[in-house]
Coordinates of C-alpha atoms in Angstrom, one line a residue:
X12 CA 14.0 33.4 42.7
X13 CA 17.3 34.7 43.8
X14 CA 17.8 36.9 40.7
X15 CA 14.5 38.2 41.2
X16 CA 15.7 39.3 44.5
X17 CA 18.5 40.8 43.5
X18 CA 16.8 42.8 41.3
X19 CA 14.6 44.5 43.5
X20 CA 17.4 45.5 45.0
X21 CA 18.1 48.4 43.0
X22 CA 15.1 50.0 43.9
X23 CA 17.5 51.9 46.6
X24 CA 19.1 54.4 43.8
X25 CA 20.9 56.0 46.4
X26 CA 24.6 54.7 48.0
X27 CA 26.5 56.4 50.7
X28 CA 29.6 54.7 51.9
X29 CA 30.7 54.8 55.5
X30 CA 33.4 57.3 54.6
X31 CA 31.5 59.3 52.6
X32 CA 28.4 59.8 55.1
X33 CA 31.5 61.4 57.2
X34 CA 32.6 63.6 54.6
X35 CA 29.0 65.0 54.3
X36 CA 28.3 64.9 57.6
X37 CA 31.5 67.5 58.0
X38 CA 29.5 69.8 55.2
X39 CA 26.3 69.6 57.1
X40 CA 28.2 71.5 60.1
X41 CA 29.5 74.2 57.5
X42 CA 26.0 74.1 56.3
X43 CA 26.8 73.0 52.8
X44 CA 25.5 69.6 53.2
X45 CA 21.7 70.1 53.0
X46 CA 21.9 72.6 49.4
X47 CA 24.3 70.0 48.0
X48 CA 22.0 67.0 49.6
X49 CA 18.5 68.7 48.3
X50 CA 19.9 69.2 45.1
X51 CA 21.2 65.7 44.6
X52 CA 18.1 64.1 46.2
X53 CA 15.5 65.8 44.0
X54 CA 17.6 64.6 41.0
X55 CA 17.9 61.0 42.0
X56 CA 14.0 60.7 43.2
X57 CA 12.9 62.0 39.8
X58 CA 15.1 58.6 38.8
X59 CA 13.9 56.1 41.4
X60 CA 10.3 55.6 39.7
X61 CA 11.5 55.4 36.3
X62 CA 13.0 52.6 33.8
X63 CA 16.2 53.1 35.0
X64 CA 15.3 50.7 38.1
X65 CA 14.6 48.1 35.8
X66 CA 16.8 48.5 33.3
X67 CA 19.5 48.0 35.5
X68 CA 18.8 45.7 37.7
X69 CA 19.2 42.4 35.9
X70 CA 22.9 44.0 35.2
X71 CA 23.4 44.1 38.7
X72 CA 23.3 40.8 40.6
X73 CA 25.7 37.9 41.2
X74 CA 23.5 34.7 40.9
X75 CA 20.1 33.5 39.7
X76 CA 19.2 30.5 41.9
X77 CA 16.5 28.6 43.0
X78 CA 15.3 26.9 46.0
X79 CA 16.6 23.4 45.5
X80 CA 20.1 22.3 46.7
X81 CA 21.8 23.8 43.4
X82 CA 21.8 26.8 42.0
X83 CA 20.8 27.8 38.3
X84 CA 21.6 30.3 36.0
X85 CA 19.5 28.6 33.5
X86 CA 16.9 31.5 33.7
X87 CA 19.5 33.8 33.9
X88 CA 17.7 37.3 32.0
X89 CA 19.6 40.1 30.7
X90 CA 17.8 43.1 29.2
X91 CA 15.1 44.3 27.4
X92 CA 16.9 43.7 24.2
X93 CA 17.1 40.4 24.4
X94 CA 13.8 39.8 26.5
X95 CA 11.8 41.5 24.8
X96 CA 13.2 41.3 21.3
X97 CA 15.2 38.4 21.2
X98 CA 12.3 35.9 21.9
X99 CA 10.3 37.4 18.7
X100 CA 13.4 37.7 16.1
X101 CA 13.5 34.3 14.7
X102 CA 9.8 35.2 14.2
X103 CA 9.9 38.6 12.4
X104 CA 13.0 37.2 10.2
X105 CA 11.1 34.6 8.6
X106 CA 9.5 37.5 6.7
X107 CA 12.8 37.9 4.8
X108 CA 15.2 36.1 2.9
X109 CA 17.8 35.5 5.8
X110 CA 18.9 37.0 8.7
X111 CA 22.1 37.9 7.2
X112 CA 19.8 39.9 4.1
X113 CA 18.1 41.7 7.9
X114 CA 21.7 42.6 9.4
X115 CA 22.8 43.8 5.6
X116 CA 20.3 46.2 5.7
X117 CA 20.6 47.2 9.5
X118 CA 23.8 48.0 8.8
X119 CA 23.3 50.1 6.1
X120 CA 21.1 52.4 8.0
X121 CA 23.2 52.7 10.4
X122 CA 25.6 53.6 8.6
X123 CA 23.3 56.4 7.2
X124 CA 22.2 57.3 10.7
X125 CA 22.3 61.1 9.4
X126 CA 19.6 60.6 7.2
X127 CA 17.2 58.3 9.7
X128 CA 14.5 59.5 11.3
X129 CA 15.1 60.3 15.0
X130 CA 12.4 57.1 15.7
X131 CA 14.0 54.8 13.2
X132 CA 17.4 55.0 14.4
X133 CA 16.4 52.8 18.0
X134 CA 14.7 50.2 15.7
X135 CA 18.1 50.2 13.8
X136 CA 19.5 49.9 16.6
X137 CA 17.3 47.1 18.4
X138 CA 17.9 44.8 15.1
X139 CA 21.9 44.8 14.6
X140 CA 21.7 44.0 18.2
X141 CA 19.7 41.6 18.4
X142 CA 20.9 39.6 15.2
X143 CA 24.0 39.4 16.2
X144 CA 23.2 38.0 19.7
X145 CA 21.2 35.3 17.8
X146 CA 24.4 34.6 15.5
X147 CA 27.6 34.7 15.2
X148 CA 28.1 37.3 12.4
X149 CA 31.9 38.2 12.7
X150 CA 32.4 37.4 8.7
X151 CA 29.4 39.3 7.6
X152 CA 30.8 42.8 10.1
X153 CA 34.3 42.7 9.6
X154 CA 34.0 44.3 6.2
X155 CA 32.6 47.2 7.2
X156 CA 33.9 47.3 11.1
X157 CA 35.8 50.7 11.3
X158 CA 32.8 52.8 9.8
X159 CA 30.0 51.2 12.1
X160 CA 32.4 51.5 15.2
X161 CA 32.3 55.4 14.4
X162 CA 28.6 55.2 13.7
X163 CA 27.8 53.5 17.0
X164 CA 30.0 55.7 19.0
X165 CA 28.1 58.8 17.7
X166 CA 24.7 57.1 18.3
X167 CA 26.0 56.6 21.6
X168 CA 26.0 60.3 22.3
X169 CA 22.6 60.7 21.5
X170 CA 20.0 63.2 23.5
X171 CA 17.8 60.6 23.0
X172 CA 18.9 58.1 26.5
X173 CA 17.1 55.0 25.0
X174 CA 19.3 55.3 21.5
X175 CA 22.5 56.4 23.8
X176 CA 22.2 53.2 25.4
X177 CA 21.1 51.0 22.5
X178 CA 24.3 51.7 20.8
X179 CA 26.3 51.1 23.5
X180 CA 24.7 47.8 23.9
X181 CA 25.5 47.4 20.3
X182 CA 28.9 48.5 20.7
X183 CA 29.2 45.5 23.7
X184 CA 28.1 42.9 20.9
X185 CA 30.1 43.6 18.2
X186 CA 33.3 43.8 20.9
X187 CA 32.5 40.1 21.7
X188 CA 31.5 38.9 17.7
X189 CA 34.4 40.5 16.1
X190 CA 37.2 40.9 18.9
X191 CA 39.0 43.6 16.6
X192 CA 42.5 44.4 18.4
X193 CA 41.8 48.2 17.9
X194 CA 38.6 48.1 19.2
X195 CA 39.9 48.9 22.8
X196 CA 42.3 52.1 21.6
X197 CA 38.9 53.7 19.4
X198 CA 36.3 53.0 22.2
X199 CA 38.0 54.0 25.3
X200 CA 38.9 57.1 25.0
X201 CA 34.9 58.4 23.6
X202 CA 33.5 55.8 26.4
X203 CA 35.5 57.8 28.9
X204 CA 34.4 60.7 27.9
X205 CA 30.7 59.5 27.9
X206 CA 30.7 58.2 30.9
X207 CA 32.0 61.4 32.8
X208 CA 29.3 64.2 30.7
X209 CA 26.6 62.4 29.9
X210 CA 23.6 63.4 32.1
X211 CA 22.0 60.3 32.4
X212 CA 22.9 58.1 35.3
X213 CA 21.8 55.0 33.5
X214 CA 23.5 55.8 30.5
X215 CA 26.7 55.9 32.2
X216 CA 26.1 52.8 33.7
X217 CA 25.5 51.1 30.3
X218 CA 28.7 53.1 29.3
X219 CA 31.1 51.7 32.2
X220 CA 29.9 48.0 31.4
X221 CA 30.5 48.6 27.7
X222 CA 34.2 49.9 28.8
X223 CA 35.0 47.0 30.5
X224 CA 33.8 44.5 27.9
X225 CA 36.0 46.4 25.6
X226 CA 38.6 46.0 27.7
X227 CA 38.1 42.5 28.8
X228 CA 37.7 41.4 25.1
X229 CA 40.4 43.6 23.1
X230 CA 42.1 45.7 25.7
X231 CA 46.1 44.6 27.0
X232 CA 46.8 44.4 30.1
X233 CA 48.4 47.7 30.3
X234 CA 45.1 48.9 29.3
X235 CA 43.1 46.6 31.8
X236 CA 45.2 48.2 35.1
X237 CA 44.6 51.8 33.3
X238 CA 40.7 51.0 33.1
X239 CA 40.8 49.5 36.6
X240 CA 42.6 52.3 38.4
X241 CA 39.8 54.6 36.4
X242 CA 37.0 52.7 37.8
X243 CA 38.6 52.5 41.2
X244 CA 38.1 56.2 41.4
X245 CA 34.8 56.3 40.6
X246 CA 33.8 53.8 43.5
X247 CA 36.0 55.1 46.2
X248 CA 34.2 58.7 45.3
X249 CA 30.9 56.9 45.5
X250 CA 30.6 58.4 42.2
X251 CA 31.6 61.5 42.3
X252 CA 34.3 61.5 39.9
X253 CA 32.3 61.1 37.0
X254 CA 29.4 63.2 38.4
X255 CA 26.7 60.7 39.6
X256 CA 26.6 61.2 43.3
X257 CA 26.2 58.4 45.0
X258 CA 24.1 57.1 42.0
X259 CA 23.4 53.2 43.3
X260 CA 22.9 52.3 40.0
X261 CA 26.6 53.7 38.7
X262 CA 28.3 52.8 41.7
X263 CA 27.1 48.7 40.9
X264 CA 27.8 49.1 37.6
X265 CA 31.6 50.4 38.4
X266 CA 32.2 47.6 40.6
X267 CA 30.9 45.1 38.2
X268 CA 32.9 46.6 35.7
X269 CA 35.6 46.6 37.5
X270 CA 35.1 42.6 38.6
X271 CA 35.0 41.9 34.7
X272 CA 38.3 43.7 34.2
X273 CA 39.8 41.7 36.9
X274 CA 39.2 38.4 35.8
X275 CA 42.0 38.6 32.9
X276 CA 44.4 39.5 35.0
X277 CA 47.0 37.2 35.7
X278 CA 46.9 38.0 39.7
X279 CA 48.0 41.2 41.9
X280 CA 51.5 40.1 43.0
X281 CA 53.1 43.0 43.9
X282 CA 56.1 42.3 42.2
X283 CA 54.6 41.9 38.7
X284 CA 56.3 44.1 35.8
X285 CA 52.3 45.1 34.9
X286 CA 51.8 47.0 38.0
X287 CA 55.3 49.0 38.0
X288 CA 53.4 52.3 36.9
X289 CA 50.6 52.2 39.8
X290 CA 50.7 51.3 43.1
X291 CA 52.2 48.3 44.3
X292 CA 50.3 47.7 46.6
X293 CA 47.3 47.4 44.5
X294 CA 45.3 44.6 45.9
X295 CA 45.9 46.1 49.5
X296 CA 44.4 49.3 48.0
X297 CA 41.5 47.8 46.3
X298 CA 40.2 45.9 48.6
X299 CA 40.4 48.7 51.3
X300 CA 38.5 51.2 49.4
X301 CA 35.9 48.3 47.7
X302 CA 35.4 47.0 51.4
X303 CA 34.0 50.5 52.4
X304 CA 30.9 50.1 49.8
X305 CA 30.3 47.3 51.9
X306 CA 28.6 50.0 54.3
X307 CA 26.8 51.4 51.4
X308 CA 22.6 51.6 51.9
X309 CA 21.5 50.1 48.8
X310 CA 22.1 46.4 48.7
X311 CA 22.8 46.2 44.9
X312 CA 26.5 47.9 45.6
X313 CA 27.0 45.7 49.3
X314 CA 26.4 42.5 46.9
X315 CA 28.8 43.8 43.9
X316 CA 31.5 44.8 46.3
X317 CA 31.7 41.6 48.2
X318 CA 31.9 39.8 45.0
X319 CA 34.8 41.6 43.9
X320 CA 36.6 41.5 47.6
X321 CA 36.1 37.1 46.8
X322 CA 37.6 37.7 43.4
X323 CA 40.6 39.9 44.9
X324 CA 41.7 37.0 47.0
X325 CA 41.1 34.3 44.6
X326 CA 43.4 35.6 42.2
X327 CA 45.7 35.2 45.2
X328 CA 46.4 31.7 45.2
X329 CA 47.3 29.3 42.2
X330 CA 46.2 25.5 41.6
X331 CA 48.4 23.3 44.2
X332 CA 51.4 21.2 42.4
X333 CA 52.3 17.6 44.0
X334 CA 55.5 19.8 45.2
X335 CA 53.0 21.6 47.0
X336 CA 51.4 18.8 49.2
X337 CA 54.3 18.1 51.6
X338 CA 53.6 22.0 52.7
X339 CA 50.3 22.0 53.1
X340 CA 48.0 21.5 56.2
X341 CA 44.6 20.1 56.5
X342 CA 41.6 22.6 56.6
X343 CA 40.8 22.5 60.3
X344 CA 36.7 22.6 59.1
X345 CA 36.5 19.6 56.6
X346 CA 39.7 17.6 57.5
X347 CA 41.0 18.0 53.5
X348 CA 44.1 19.3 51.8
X349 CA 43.1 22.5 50.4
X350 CA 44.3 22.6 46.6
X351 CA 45.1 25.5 45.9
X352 CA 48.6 27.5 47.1
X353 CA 48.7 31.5 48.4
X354 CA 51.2 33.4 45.7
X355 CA 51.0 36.3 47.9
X356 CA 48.6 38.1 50.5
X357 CA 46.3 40.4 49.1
X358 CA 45.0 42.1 52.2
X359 CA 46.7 42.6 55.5
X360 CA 43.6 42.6 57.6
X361 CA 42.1 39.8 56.6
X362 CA 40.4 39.1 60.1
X363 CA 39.2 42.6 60.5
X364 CA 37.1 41.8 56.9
X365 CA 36.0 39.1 57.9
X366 CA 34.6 40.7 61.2
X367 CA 33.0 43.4 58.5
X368 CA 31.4 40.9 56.7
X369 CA 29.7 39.5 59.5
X370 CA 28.4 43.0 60.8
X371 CA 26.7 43.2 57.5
X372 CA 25.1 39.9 57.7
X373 CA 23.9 41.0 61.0
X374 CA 23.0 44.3 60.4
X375 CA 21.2 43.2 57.0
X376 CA 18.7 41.4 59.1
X377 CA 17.7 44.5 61.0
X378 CA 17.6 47.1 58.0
X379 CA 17.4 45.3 55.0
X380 CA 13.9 44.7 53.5
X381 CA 13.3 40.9 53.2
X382 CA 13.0 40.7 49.6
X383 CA 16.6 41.5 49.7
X384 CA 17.9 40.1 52.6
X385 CA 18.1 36.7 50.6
X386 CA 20.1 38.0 48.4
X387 CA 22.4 40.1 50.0
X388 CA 23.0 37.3 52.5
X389 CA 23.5 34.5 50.4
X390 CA 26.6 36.8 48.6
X391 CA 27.8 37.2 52.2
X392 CA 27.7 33.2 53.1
X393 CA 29.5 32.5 49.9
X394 CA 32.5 35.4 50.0
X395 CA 32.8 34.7 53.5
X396 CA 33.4 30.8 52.5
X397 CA 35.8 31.8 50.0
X398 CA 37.7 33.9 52.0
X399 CA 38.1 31.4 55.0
X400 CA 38.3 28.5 52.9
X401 CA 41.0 29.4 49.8
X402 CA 39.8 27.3 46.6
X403 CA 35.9 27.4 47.5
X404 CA 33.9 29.3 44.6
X405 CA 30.7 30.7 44.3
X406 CA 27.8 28.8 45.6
X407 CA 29.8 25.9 46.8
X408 CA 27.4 23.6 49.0
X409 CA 29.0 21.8 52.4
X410 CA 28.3 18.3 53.8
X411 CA 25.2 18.3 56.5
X412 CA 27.8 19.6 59.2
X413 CA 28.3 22.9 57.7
X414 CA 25.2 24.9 58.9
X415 CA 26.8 28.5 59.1
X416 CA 25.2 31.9 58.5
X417 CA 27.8 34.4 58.2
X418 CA 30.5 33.6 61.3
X419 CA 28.5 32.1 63.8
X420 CA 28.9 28.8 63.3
X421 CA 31.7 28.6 61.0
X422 CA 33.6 25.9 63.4
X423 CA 30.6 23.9 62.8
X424 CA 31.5 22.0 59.4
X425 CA 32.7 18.3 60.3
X426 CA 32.1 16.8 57.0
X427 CA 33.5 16.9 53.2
X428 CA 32.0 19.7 51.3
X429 CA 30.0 18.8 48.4
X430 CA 31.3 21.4 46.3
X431 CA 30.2 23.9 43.8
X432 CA 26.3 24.0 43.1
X433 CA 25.8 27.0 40.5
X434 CA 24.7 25.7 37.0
X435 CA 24.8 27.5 33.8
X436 CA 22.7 25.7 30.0
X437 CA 25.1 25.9 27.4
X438 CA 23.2 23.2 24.9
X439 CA 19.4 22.8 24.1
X440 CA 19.5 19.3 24.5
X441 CA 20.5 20.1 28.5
X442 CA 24.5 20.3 28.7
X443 CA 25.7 22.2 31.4
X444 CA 28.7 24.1 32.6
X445 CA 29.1 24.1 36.0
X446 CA 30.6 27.4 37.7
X447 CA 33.5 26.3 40.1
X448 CA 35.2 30.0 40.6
X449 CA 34.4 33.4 40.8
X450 CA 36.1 34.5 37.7
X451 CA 34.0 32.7 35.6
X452 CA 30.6 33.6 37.5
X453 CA 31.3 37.3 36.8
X454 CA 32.5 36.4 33.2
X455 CA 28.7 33.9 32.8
X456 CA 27.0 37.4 34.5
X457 CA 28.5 39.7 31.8
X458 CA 28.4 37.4 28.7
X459 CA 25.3 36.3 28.9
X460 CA 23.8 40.0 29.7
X461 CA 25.5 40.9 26.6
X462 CA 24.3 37.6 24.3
X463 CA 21.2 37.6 26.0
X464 CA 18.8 34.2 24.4
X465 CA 21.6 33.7 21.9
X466 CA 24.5 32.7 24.8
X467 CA 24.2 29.1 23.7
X468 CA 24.5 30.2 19.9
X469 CA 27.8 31.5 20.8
X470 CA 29.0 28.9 23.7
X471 CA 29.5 27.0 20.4
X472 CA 30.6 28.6 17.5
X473 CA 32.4 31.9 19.0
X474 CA 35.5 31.0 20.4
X475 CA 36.0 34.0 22.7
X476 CA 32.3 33.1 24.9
X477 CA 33.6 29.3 25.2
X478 CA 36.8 29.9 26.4
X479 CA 35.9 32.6 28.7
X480 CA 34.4 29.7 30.8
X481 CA 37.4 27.7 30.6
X482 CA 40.6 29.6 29.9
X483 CA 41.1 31.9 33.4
X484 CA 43.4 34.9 31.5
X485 CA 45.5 34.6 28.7
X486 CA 49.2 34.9 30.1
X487 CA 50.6 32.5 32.5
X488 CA 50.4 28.7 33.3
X489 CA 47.0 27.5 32.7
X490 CA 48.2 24.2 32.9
X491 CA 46.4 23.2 35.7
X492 CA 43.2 23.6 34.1
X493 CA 43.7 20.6 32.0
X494 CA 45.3 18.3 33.9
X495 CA 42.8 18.2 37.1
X496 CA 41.5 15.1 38.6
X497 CA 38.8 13.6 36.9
X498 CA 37.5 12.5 40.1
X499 CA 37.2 15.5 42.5
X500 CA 34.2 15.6 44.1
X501 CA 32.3 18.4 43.0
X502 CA 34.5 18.2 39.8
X503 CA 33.5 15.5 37.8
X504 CA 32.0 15.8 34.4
X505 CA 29.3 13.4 34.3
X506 CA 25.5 13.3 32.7
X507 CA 26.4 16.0 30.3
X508 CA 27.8 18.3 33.2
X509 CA 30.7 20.1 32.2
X510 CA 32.9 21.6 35.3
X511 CA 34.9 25.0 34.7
X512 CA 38.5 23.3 34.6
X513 CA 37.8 20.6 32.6
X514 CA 37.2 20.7 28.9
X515 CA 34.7 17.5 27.6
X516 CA 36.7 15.5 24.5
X517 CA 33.5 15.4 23.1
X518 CA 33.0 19.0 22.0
X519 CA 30.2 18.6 19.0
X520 CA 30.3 18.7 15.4
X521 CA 30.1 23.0 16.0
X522 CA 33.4 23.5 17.5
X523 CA 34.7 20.9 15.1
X524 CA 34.1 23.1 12.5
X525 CA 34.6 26.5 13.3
X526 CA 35.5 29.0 10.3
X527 CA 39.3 30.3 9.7
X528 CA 37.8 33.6 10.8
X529 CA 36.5 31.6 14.1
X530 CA 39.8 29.9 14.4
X531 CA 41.4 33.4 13.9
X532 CA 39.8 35.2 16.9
X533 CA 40.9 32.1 19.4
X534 CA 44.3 32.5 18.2
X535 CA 44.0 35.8 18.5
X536 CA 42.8 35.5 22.4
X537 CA 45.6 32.9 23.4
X538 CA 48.6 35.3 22.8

C-alpha cells in the first residue's frame, strides 16, 4: 500500500524549492521568468504523461508497508526489468541448456553491439540483466569484464532512451556481481558526463543511481565525498547543474543517490582527514541545502530529502559503550537510556528543523493529494522520531502512549517503544531481516531495485548484498554490531527474524560454501 503511494507521487514531475521559487520570482520582474518558465514547462509536460512517471517511481520511495502494525518490504517492486522479465526468465531458459549457455551468448552480442540490429541490442540487453539478477554470475563475467564495461558504457549513450537506460541498469548489476576495484575510476568519469548531456531526464536519473552504486560498491572514500559534493550541486540547483530544471524525477533520484553514497561513510566529523579537501563543515552544509527541498511541490523529492536529513544525523552518533552509561540521561518520552552516543552535532539548528518538519506535515494536509499524503507523512513521523529520539530507525513503532502526528503530541509517549517494525524476505522458506536503521533501509531500497526477484539469490551467495545489511561501512569500529544484547526489545532474533546488528550462527549450507571468488569479493569489501 504504502509503496503504491509513494509511487504516485511522481506524477508531480516538476520541483521548485523555496529558494529557487525566489530566484525566479526575481526573473519574472526582469521579465525573463515567463520565456525561461514556458520553455521549461512545455518540455516537462510532454514528460509528465509518458513512461518516465512509471519508470521512476518505484526508484523513488522510502518504504513499502502495509496496514498492519509492521511494515513490509516483502512486496518491495523494482523495475520493469525485473517485473516484467524476471518473473518469465526461469521460464524462457528452460528452452536452453543452462542459464550460463543464455548469459554466454548474451555476452557475446553484446560484445558485438556494432553489428546488432538497433532492436536486438534492448533484448541483449534485457537478458544479461536479467540473468545476472537471477544468479550470481561473477566467475562466468570476470573473464571478459573490461571489454563489456566499454560495451555497456557505449550502449549507454544510445539515441535510443530505452537501450540508454538498459545498459545502465546493466552496468548497476554487474557493479554489484563482480565488485571490480576499477570499476569506479572507468565509470565515473563517462557517467558524469552522461548525466550532464544526455537529453533525457529519466535517463539521467538512471545515470545518477548507477553512479552512486558504482561508488557505493567500488568507489574509496575519496571518491564517495567527490561523488557527494557532485550530487549536492545538482540538488541545491534543483537541477540546474546538469540541465534538468527542476526535473522531479532527477532531483529524487540525486538525493537518493546521494543517501546511498552516504551510508559508507564512516560519519561527518568535522575533524576527519577524508573531508580536509571540502568543507568542513560538511554536514552543517548538507543538511541546510537538502532541508530546502523540503519545500519542494512534488512529494517524491519532500520524502527523499527528509530521508537523507534522518541519515545525516544518524551517522552522528555511535553505539553507547558501558563507559558511556554513567553520562547518559534518560529519554524524557519513554523513561530509557538511549544507546547510542552524539560524536558530534551535525546541524546547528536542530530546533528550527524540526519546526520545518512540522510545517510540512501541516501544510501536506492542505495541498497534498491524499493518495500521497500517506506517504509523505509517514516519512515525516519517522525522521521526526529519529531526530528527537537519537537511536530510533525507520518505521520504529511506540508503546500505546505514543500517539504523535508530526509535533503535536510528541510529549505524549509514556510507555517503552516497541521498536523497529519494517521487514524485509531474505529466504523462501520466510527468514526475515528486520531493518533497525536508516542506513540499511536506503541500502534494502537500492539493492533490491537493482537485484530485483533475484535479491534473495544474492542475500545468500554474494557476499557484498549480505553484508550490506549487516556491516554499516567498511572502516572503523564495527564492533558494536556484534556484540549487542541479545535481548533488546525490538532486537531479538527469534522465529527466523534476523535484526540488522545481529548476524544468526546459523547462516545455511549457501554461505557455508561460498566460492574463493565469493570469498574474494568479501575480503575485498572489508579493507
Amino acid at each position: 500500500m504504502r509503496e503504491q503511494l509513494l509511487r504516485q507521487a511522481l506524477e508531480s514531475s516538476k520541483t521548485t524549492s523555496k529558494k529557487q521559487r525566489t530566484k525566479q520570482a526575481s526573473l519574472a520582474s526582469s521579465g525573463l521568468a515567463s520565456r525561461s518558465s514556458s520553455k521549461a514547462n512545455s518540455a516537462a509536460n510532454s514528460r509528465a504523461g509518458s513512461t518516465g512517471t512509471s519508470r521512476s517511481g518505484s526508484r523513488v520511495g522510502s518504504r513499502a508497508g502495509t496496514d498492519d502494525e509492521h511494515d513490509s518490504l516483502e512486496g518491495f517492486d523494482s523495475d520493469d526489468t525485473s517485473d516484467d522479465f524476471g518473473n518469465t526468465l526461469g521460464a524462457q531458459l528452460e528452452e536452453v541448456d543452462s542459464w550460463q549457455t543464455a548469459l554466454a551468448t548474451r555476452i557475446g552480442n553484446i560484445l558485438n553491439r556494432g553489428k546488432r540490429h538497433a532492436d536486438e541490442r534492448p533484448e541483449d540487453l534485457r537478458w544479461y540483466t536479467g540473468i545476472l539478477q537471477n544468479h550470481y554470475a561473477t566467475v562466468e563475467i570476470q573473464g571478459q569484464l573490461p571489454q563489456l564495461i566499454r560495451q555497456l558504457l557505449r550502449a549507454c549513450t544510445a539515441e535510443d532512451e530505452k537501450e540508454a537506460s538498459l545498459a545502465l541498469k546493466a552496468l548497476s548489476v554487474t557493479a554489484v556481481t563482480d565488485q571490480s576495484e576499477d570499476y569506479f575510476e572507468e565509470c565515473s568519469g563517462p557517467l558524469k558526463s552522461l548525466i550532464q548531456d544526455y537529453g533525457d531526464e529519466d535517463v539521467k536519473a538512471d545515470a545518477l543511481r548507477t553512479l552512486a552504486m558504482v561508488a557505493y560498491i567500488s568507489g574509496s572514500l575519496s571518491d564517495l565525498i567527490s561523488v557527494l559534493t557532485f550530487l549536492l550541486e545538482i540538488i541545491e540547483s534543483d537541477g540546474h547543474r546538469i540541465l534538468a530544471e527542476d526535473s522531479a524525477v532527477v532531483v529524487s533520484a540525486a538525493l537518493n543517490a546521494f543517501s546511498i553514497c552516504c551510508t559508507r561513510v564512516p560519519n561527518f566529523d568535522p575533524e576527519a582527514e577524508y573531508l580536509q579537501d571540502v568543507d568542513r563543515e560538511f554536514s552543517q552544509e548538507a543538511i541546510e541545502r537538502i532541508a530546502e527541498q523540503l519545500e519542494s511541490s512534488a512529494p517524491s523529492v519532500q520524502i527523499a530529502a527528509a530521508e537523507v536529513l534522518a541519515l545525516l544525523f544518524e551517522k552522528s552518533y555511535r553505539k553507547a559503550t558501558l563507559e558511556d552509561s554513567a553520562n547518559l540521561q534518560e529519554d524524557v518520552h519513554t523513561g530509557e537510556l538511549p544507546d547510542v552516543v552524539q560524536m558530534y552535532n551535525p546541524y546547528r539548528n536542530t530546533s528550527q528543523l524540526l519546526d520545518q518538519l512540522q510545517e510540512v506535515y501541516k501544510g501536506s494536509s492542505k495541498s497534498t493529494a491524499k493518495v500521497h499524503r500517506r506517504a509523505l507523512n509517514d516519512t515525516l513521523r519517522d525522521v521526526t522520531q529519529s531526530i528527537e529520539h537519537p537511536g530510533w530507525g525507520p518505521g520504529w513503532r511506540a508503546g500505546e502512549g505514543w500517539k504523535s502526528k508530526g509535533r503535536d503530541n510528541r510529549n505524549a509517549a509514556q510507555k517503552r517503544h516497541l521498536g523497529p517494525s519494517i521487514k524485509i524476505k531474505t529466504d523462501p522458506n520466510g527468514g526475515m531481516f528486520v531493518v533497525e536503521r536508516w542506513w540499511q533501509l536506503i541500502r534494502v531500497r537500492d539493492l533490491r531495485t537493482v537485484m530485483g526477484h533475484g535479491f534473495m539469490e544474492h542475500f545468500a551467495e554474494n557476499p557484498v548484498v549480505e553484508e550490506s545489511l549487516f556491516k554499516e561501512h567498511d572502516e572503523g569500529n564495527d564492533s558494536d554490531e556484534d556484540d549487542e544484547g541479545e535481548n533488546d526489545e525490538g532486537s531479538a532474533v527469534a522465529n527466523g527474524e534476523t535484526n540488522g546488528h545481529s548476524v544468526p550462527d546459523t547462516a545455511g549450507p549457501k554461505s557455508k560454501t561460498k566460492s574463493k571468488q565469493s570469498k574474494r569479493g568479501m575480503d575485498k569489501w572489508r579493507r
